[in-house]
CSV table of C-alpha atoms in Angstrom, one decimal:
chain,number,residue,atom,x,y,z
A,1,MET,CA,0.1,-0.5,-0.3
A,2,LYS,CA,1.2,3.6,-1.1
A,3,GLN,CA,2.7,5.9,2.0
A,4,ASN,CA,0.3,8.7,2.3
A,5,ILE,CA,4.0,11.3,3.6
A,6,SER,CA,6.2,14.3,4.0
A,7,ILE,CA,7.4,13.5,6.7
A,8,THR,CA,9.8,10.6,7.5
A,9,GLU,CA,9.7,10.8,11.8
A,10,PHE,CA,7.2,12.0,14.6
A,11,ILE,CA,8.5,13.4,18.1
A,12,LEU,CA,7.1,11.9,21.0
A,13,LEU,CA,6.2,14.4,24.1
A,14,GLY,CA,5.4,11.2,26.5
A,15,LEU,CA,4.5,11.7,29.6
A,16,THR,CA,5.8,15.0,31.3
A,17,GLN,CA,8.7,16.8,29.9
A,18,ASP,CA,9.9,17.5,33.5
A,19,PRO,CA,13.7,16.5,34.0
A,20,MET,CA,12.7,15.7,36.8
A,21,LYS,CA,9.7,14.1,36.9
A,22,LYS,CA,11.2,11.7,33.4
A,23,LYS,CA,13.5,10.6,36.2
A,24,VAL,CA,10.5,9.4,39.1
A,25,VAL,CA,9.1,7.8,34.9
A,26,PHE,CA,11.7,6.1,34.9
A,27,VAL,CA,12.2,4.7,38.1
A,28,ILE,CA,8.2,3.8,38.4
A,29,PHE,CA,7.9,1.8,34.6
A,30,PHE,CA,11.0,0.2,35.0
A,31,ILE,CA,10.2,-1.5,38.3
A,32,LEU,CA,7.0,-2.0,36.3
A,33,TYR,CA,8.4,-4.1,33.5
A,34,VAL,CA,10.8,-5.9,34.8
A,35,GLY,CA,8.3,-6.8,37.3
A,36,THR,CA,5.9,-7.8,34.3
A,37,LEU,CA,7.9,-9.7,32.6
A,38,ALA,CA,9.3,-11.2,36.0
A,39,GLY,CA,5.0,-12.8,37.2
A,40,ASN,CA,4.6,-13.6,33.2
A,41,LEU,CA,7.4,-15.1,32.5
A,42,LEU,CA,7.0,-17.1,36.0
A,43,ILE,CA,3.4,-18.3,35.4
A,44,ILE,CA,4.7,-19.1,31.9
A,45,VAL,CA,7.6,-21.3,33.3
A,46,THR,CA,5.5,-23.1,36.2
A,47,ILE,CA,2.8,-23.9,34.1
A,48,LYS,CA,5.3,-25.4,31.2
A,49,SER,CA,6.8,-27.2,34.1
A,50,SER,CA,3.8,-28.3,36.6
A,51,ARG,CA,2.1,-31.8,35.9
A,52,THR,CA,-1.4,-30.2,38.0
A,53,LEU,CA,-1.5,-27.4,35.9
A,54,GLY,CA,-3.1,-29.2,32.8
A,55,SER,CA,-6.8,-27.9,33.2
A,56,PRO,CA,-7.4,-26.0,29.8
A,57,MET,CA,-8.8,-23.2,32.5
A,58,TYR,CA,-4.3,-23.1,32.9
A,59,TYR,CA,-3.4,-23.6,29.0
A,60,PHE,CA,-5.3,-20.0,28.1
A,61,LEU,CA,-3.5,-18.6,31.0
A,62,PHE,CA,-0.1,-19.5,30.1
A,63,TYR,CA,-0.8,-17.5,26.6
A,64,LEU,CA,-3.0,-14.8,28.5
A,65,SER,CA,0.8,-14.3,30.5
A,66,LEU,CA,2.5,-14.7,27.2
A,67,ALA,CA,0.1,-11.8,25.7
A,68,ASP,CA,-0.2,-10.0,28.4
A,69,SER,CA,4.6,-9.9,28.3
A,70,CYS,CA,4.7,-9.1,24.3
A,71,PHE,CA,1.6,-6.1,25.2
A,72,SER,CA,3.6,-4.5,27.7
A,73,THR,CA,7.1,-4.9,25.9
A,74,SER,CA,5.7,-2.9,22.7
A,75,THR,CA,5.4,0.3,24.1
A,76,ALA,CA,7.1,-0.2,28.1
A,77,PRO,CA,10.8,-0.4,26.9
A,78,ARG,CA,10.0,3.2,24.6
A,79,LEU,CA,8.7,5.0,27.9
A,80,ILE,CA,11.5,4.2,30.1
A,81,VAL,CA,14.3,4.9,27.3
A,82,ASP,CA,13.1,8.0,26.1
A,83,SER,CA,12.5,8.9,30.1
A,84,LEU,CA,16.2,9.4,30.2
A,85,SER,CA,16.2,11.1,26.6
A,86,THR,CA,15.4,14.6,25.7
A,87,LYS,CA,14.0,14.7,22.3
A,88,ASN,CA,12.1,11.3,21.7
A,89,ILE,CA,12.4,10.9,18.1
A,90,ILE,CA,10.5,8.0,16.5
A,91,THR,CA,11.2,7.2,12.6
A,92,TYR,CA,7.9,6.1,10.4
A,93,ASN,CA,8.1,2.5,10.1
A,94,GLU,CA,9.0,1.8,13.8
A,95,CYS,CA,6.0,3.7,14.4
A,96,MET,CA,3.9,1.6,12.7
A,97,THR,CA,5.2,-1.1,13.8
A,98,GLN,CA,4.8,0.1,17.1
A,99,VAL,CA,1.0,0.3,16.2
A,100,PHE,CA,0.9,-3.4,14.8
A,101,ALA,CA,2.2,-4.7,18.0
A,102,LEU,CA,-0.2,-2.6,20.4
A,103,HIS,CA,-2.7,-4.2,18.5
A,104,PHE,CA,-2.2,-7.4,17.0
A,105,PHE,CA,-1.1,-8.2,21.1
A,106,GLY,CA,-3.8,-6.6,22.4
A,107,CYS,CA,-5.9,-8.6,20.6
A,108,MET,CA,-4.6,-11.4,21.2
A,109,GLU,CA,-4.7,-10.2,25.0
A,110,ILE,CA,-9.0,-9.7,24.8
A,111,PHE,CA,-9.7,-12.7,22.8
A,112,VAL,CA,-7.4,-15.2,25.4
A,113,VAL,CA,-10.2,-13.3,28.5
A,114,ILE,CA,-12.5,-14.4,26.5
A,115,PHE,CA,-12.0,-17.8,26.2
A,116,MET,CA,-10.7,-18.7,29.7
A,117,ALA,CA,-14.6,-16.7,30.9
A,118,VAL,CA,-16.1,-19.4,27.8
A,119,ASP,CA,-14.1,-22.4,29.5
A,120,ARG,CA,-15.1,-21.5,32.7
A,121,TYR,CA,-18.8,-21.5,32.2
A,122,VAL,CA,-18.9,-24.6,30.4
A,123,ALA,CA,-16.4,-25.5,33.3
A,124,ILE,CA,-19.7,-24.4,36.2
A,125,CYS,CA,-22.7,-24.6,33.7
A,126,LYS,CA,-22.0,-28.3,32.1
A,127,PRO,CA,-19.5,-30.1,34.2
A,128,LEU,CA,-21.0,-33.7,33.0
A,129,ARG,CA,-19.3,-32.7,29.2
A,130,TYR,CA,-16.8,-30.4,29.4
A,131,LEU,CA,-14.0,-33.2,28.9
A,132,ASN,CA,-15.9,-33.3,25.8
A,133,ILE,CA,-16.3,-29.9,24.8
A,134,MET,CA,-13.3,-28.1,26.1
A,135,ASN,CA,-10.7,-30.8,24.9
A,136,TRP,CA,-7.3,-29.9,23.7
A,137,GLN,CA,-8.0,-30.0,20.3
A,138,VAL,CA,-10.7,-27.1,20.7
A,139,CYS,CA,-8.7,-25.5,22.8
A,140,THR,CA,-6.0,-25.9,20.5
A,141,ILE,CA,-8.0,-24.6,17.4
A,142,LEU,CA,-9.3,-21.4,19.6
A,143,ILE,CA,-5.9,-20.4,20.3
A,144,VAL,CA,-5.1,-20.4,16.8
A,145,LEU,CA,-7.5,-18.6,16.0
A,146,ALA,CA,-7.3,-16.2,18.0
A,147,TRP,CA,-3.6,-15.2,16.4
A,148,ILE,CA,-5.1,-16.0,13.1
A,149,GLY,CA,-8.0,-12.7,14.8
A,150,SER,CA,-5.7,-10.9,16.1
A,151,PHE,CA,-3.0,-10.2,12.8
A,152,ILE,CA,-6.6,-9.1,10.7
A,153,HIS,CA,-6.8,-6.9,13.6
A,154,SER,CA,-3.8,-5.4,13.1
A,155,ILE,CA,-3.1,-5.2,9.7
A,156,ALA,CA,-7.0,-3.4,9.2
A,157,GLN,CA,-5.5,-0.7,11.9
A,158,ILE,CA,-1.7,-0.9,9.9
A,159,ILE,CA,-3.9,0.3,6.8
A,160,LEU,CA,-6.1,3.0,8.3
A,161,ALA,CA,-2.7,4.2,10.2
A,162,LEU,CA,-0.3,4.0,6.5
A,163,ARG,CA,-4.1,7.0,4.9
A,164,LEU,CA,-3.1,9.0,7.5
A,165,PRO,CA,-1.4,11.8,5.2
A,166,PHE,CA,1.4,14.0,7.4
A,167,CYS,CA,2.5,17.3,6.2
A,168,GLY,CA,2.5,19.6,8.7
A,169,PRO,CA,3.9,19.1,12.3
A,170,ASN,CA,5.1,15.6,14.1
A,171,LEU,CA,5.3,15.9,17.5
A,172,ILE,CA,2.3,13.3,19.1
A,173,ASP,CA,1.8,14.2,22.2
A,174,HIS,CA,1.8,11.2,24.4
A,175,TYR,CA,4.7,8.5,25.1
A,176,CYS,CA,3.5,5.5,22.5
A,177,CYS,CA,2.3,6.0,18.5
A,178,ASP,CA,-1.2,4.5,18.1
A,179,LEU,CA,-4.0,5.6,15.7
A,180,GLN,CA,-5.9,7.8,18.4
A,181,PRO,CA,-2.5,10.5,18.7
A,182,LEU,CA,-1.5,10.0,14.8
A,183,LEU,CA,-5.9,11.0,14.0
A,184,LYS,CA,-4.6,14.6,15.2
A,185,LEU,CA,-1.4,14.4,13.2
A,186,ALA,CA,-3.1,14.2,10.1
A,187,CYS,CA,-3.5,16.7,7.3
A,188,MET,CA,-7.2,15.8,6.4
A,189,ASP,CA,-10.7,15.5,7.4
A,190,THR,CA,-10.4,11.9,9.8
A,191,TYR,CA,-14.3,11.7,10.7
A,192,VAL,CA,-14.5,8.3,8.1
A,193,ILE,CA,-10.9,7.5,9.6
A,194,ASN,CA,-12.2,7.4,13.4
A,195,LEU,CA,-15.5,5.9,12.3
A,196,LEU,CA,-14.0,3.1,11.2
A,197,LEU,CA,-11.3,2.5,14.1
A,198,VAL,CA,-14.8,3.0,16.8
A,199,SER,CA,-16.2,0.3,14.6
A,200,ASN,CA,-13.5,-2.2,14.7
A,201,SER,CA,-11.6,-1.9,18.1
A,202,GLY,CA,-14.5,0.1,19.0
A,203,ALA,CA,-16.8,-2.8,18.6
A,204,ILE,CA,-14.7,-5.1,19.3
A,205,CYS,CA,-13.7,-3.9,23.3
A,206,SER,CA,-17.7,-2.8,23.9
A,207,SER,CA,-18.5,-5.9,22.3
A,208,SER,CA,-16.7,-8.7,24.1
A,209,PHE,CA,-17.0,-7.3,27.4
A,210,VAL,CA,-21.4,-7.0,27.0
A,211,ILE,CA,-21.0,-11.0,26.1
A,212,LEU,CA,-18.2,-11.5,29.4
A,213,MET,CA,-20.2,-9.8,31.7
A,214,ILE,CA,-23.9,-11.7,30.4
A,215,SER,CA,-21.7,-15.4,30.4
A,216,TYR,CA,-20.3,-14.3,34.4
A,217,ILE,CA,-23.5,-12.8,35.5
A,218,VAL,CA,-24.8,-16.3,33.7
A,219,ILE,CA,-22.6,-18.6,35.7
A,220,LEU,CA,-22.8,-16.8,39.2
A,221,HIS,CA,-26.8,-18.2,38.7
A,222,SER,CA,-26.1,-21.1,38.1
A,223,LEU,CA,-24.0,-21.5,41.0
A,224,ARG,CA,-26.9,-21.4,43.6
A,225,ASN,CA,-27.3,-25.6,42.7
A,226,HIS,CA,-23.8,-26.9,43.7
A,227,SER,CA,-22.6,-27.0,47.0
A,228,ALA,CA,-20.5,-24.6,49.1
A,229,GLU,CA,-17.1,-25.5,48.7
A,230,GLY,CA,-17.9,-26.2,44.6
A,231,ARG,CA,-19.4,-22.3,45.1
A,232,LYS,CA,-16.6,-21.1,47.0
A,233,LYS,CA,-14.2,-22.5,44.8
A,234,ALA,CA,-15.9,-21.2,41.9
A,235,LEU,CA,-16.7,-17.7,42.7
A,236,SER,CA,-12.8,-17.6,44.0
A,237,THR,CA,-11.7,-18.0,40.0
A,238,CYS,CA,-14.9,-15.7,38.5
A,239,THR,CA,-14.1,-12.8,40.7
A,240,SER,CA,-10.5,-13.0,39.2
A,241,HIS,CA,-11.0,-13.0,35.6
A,242,ILE,CA,-14.7,-10.4,36.5
A,243,ILE,CA,-11.8,-8.6,37.7
A,244,VAL,CA,-9.0,-8.9,35.2
A,245,VAL,CA,-12.0,-8.2,32.4
A,246,VAL,CA,-13.1,-4.3,34.2
A,247,LEU,CA,-9.2,-3.9,34.1
A,248,CYS,CA,-8.7,-5.2,30.8
A,249,PHE,CA,-11.9,-4.0,28.5
A,250,GLY,CA,-12.9,-0.7,30.9
A,251,PRO,CA,-10.1,1.2,29.8
A,252,CYS,CA,-10.0,-0.3,25.7
A,253,ILE,CA,-13.5,1.1,25.9
A,254,PHE,CA,-12.8,4.9,27.2
A,255,ILE,CA,-10.2,5.1,24.3
A,256,TYR,CA,-11.5,3.6,21.6
A,257,THR,CA,-15.7,4.3,21.6
A,258,ARG,CA,-15.5,8.5,20.9
A,259,PRO,CA,-14.1,10.4,18.4
A,260,PRO,CA,-10.8,11.5,18.9
A,261,THR,CA,-11.1,13.8,20.9
A,262,THR,CA,-8.6,14.8,23.9
A,263,PHE,CA,-8.7,14.2,27.4
A,264,PHE,CA,-6.4,15.3,30.0
A,265,MET,CA,-6.8,11.3,31.2
A,266,ASP,CA,-6.1,9.8,28.2
A,267,LYS,CA,-2.2,9.2,28.3
A,268,MET,CA,-2.1,7.7,32.1
A,269,VAL,CA,-5.7,5.4,30.8
A,270,THR,CA,-3.3,4.4,28.2
A,271,VAL,CA,-0.3,4.0,30.9
A,272,PHE,CA,-2.4,2.0,33.0
A,273,TYR,CA,-3.8,-1.3,29.8
A,274,THR,CA,-0.8,-1.0,28.5
A,275,ILE,CA,1.0,-1.5,31.3
A,276,GLY,CA,-0.6,-1.5,34.5
A,277,THR,CA,-3.1,-4.6,33.0
A,278,PRO,CA,-0.2,-7.0,32.1
A,279,PHE,CA,1.8,-5.7,35.4
A,280,LEU,CA,-1.2,-7.1,38.3
A,281,ASN,CA,-2.7,-9.7,35.5
A,282,PRO,CA,-0.1,-12.2,37.3
A,283,LEU,CA,-0.3,-10.8,41.2
A,284,ILE,CA,-4.2,-11.5,39.8
A,285,TYR,CA,-4.1,-14.9,39.3
A,286,ALA,CA,-1.5,-16.6,41.2
A,287,LEU,CA,-2.4,-14.0,44.5
A,288,ARG,CA,-6.4,-15.8,44.2
A,289,ASN,CA,-6.0,-19.2,42.7
A,290,ALA,CA,-4.7,-22.0,45.3
A,291,GLU,CA,-3.8,-24.1,42.4
A,292,VAL,CA,-0.9,-21.3,40.9
A,293,LYS,CA,0.8,-21.0,44.1
A,294,ASN,CA,1.5,-24.5,44.8
A,295,ALA,CA,2.6,-24.9,41.6
A,296,MET,CA,4.6,-22.5,42.1
A,297,LYS,CA,5.8,-23.4,45.5
A,298,LYS,CA,6.6,-27.1,44.6
A,299,LEU,CA,8.7,-25.5,42.2
A,300,TRP,CA,11.4,-23.6,43.5
A,301,HIS,CA,11.3,-25.9,46.6
A,302,ILE,CA,12.3,-28.9,43.0
A,303,LYS,CA,15.8,-26.1,42.6
A,304,ILE,CA,16.2,-25.5,45.6
A,305,THR,CA,16.3,-28.5,46.6
A,306,SER,CA,18.1,-29.7,43.5
A,307,GLU,CA,20.6,-26.9,43.6
A,308,SER,CA,21.7,-28.0,47.9
A,309,ARG,CA,22.5,-31.2,46.3
A,310,ARG,CA,25.0,-29.7,44.4
């Protein structure tokens, strides 16, 4: 596709221009990013190493942690490096790459969260048919569809971005490249493109959120027929999932389902769902899930025991 550009680079204004505040930004987001990678990689290693975490729910959790790590990596390293720089330049090609990565792994995260809700619905509402419905072939097909769907969504975003002509200011009032801040720099009427953006990203976020909340309402309603112990375990799992759904979809809906207007909290909302949510997800699942915590303890116990024997 032909690129409609007359400028070859952009300047990211970041979260702040104050030198002292930029140092604070560096420290805070360096800690958050390292914590995100450590937490998600710990879950990935634990699920791969543990025989007790072999159910479809943990299969999907593995890919959620993988998507979270990559999603955070699409924005956090540049934010951290730029907080130490005086002029934060990003080339046009790098900007388009970031748009693709941001939407690819963000969409992957959404698909996996949806599949986790489907898994919990089948496990709680149709327990006798659970193993037949959520077999490994079905789970594998769902993950493959998630990769394909994420790729198609990201390509659609890139097509919209490549149609934007840039012939004026190249200052992006943000810390990363995304379609919303790029629309403000385009020297054309962006009404149709913004409408396409809302119908793509906005529709995916909004419809997915509604479907997920309805599914969890159905799940919680069906718990009346379960034993007290079964209700407690199901509630603990569903609560973790609902928290993740709200953290994942709330900011996404705020950003992508409105006209290209600027609000003072836009950057903070974007920070929350691109860096904050991937950091919180491992804490939510690890701290609220007894099976994951026990598997982590056994994993570290085995490692410490093998090291001491050496």
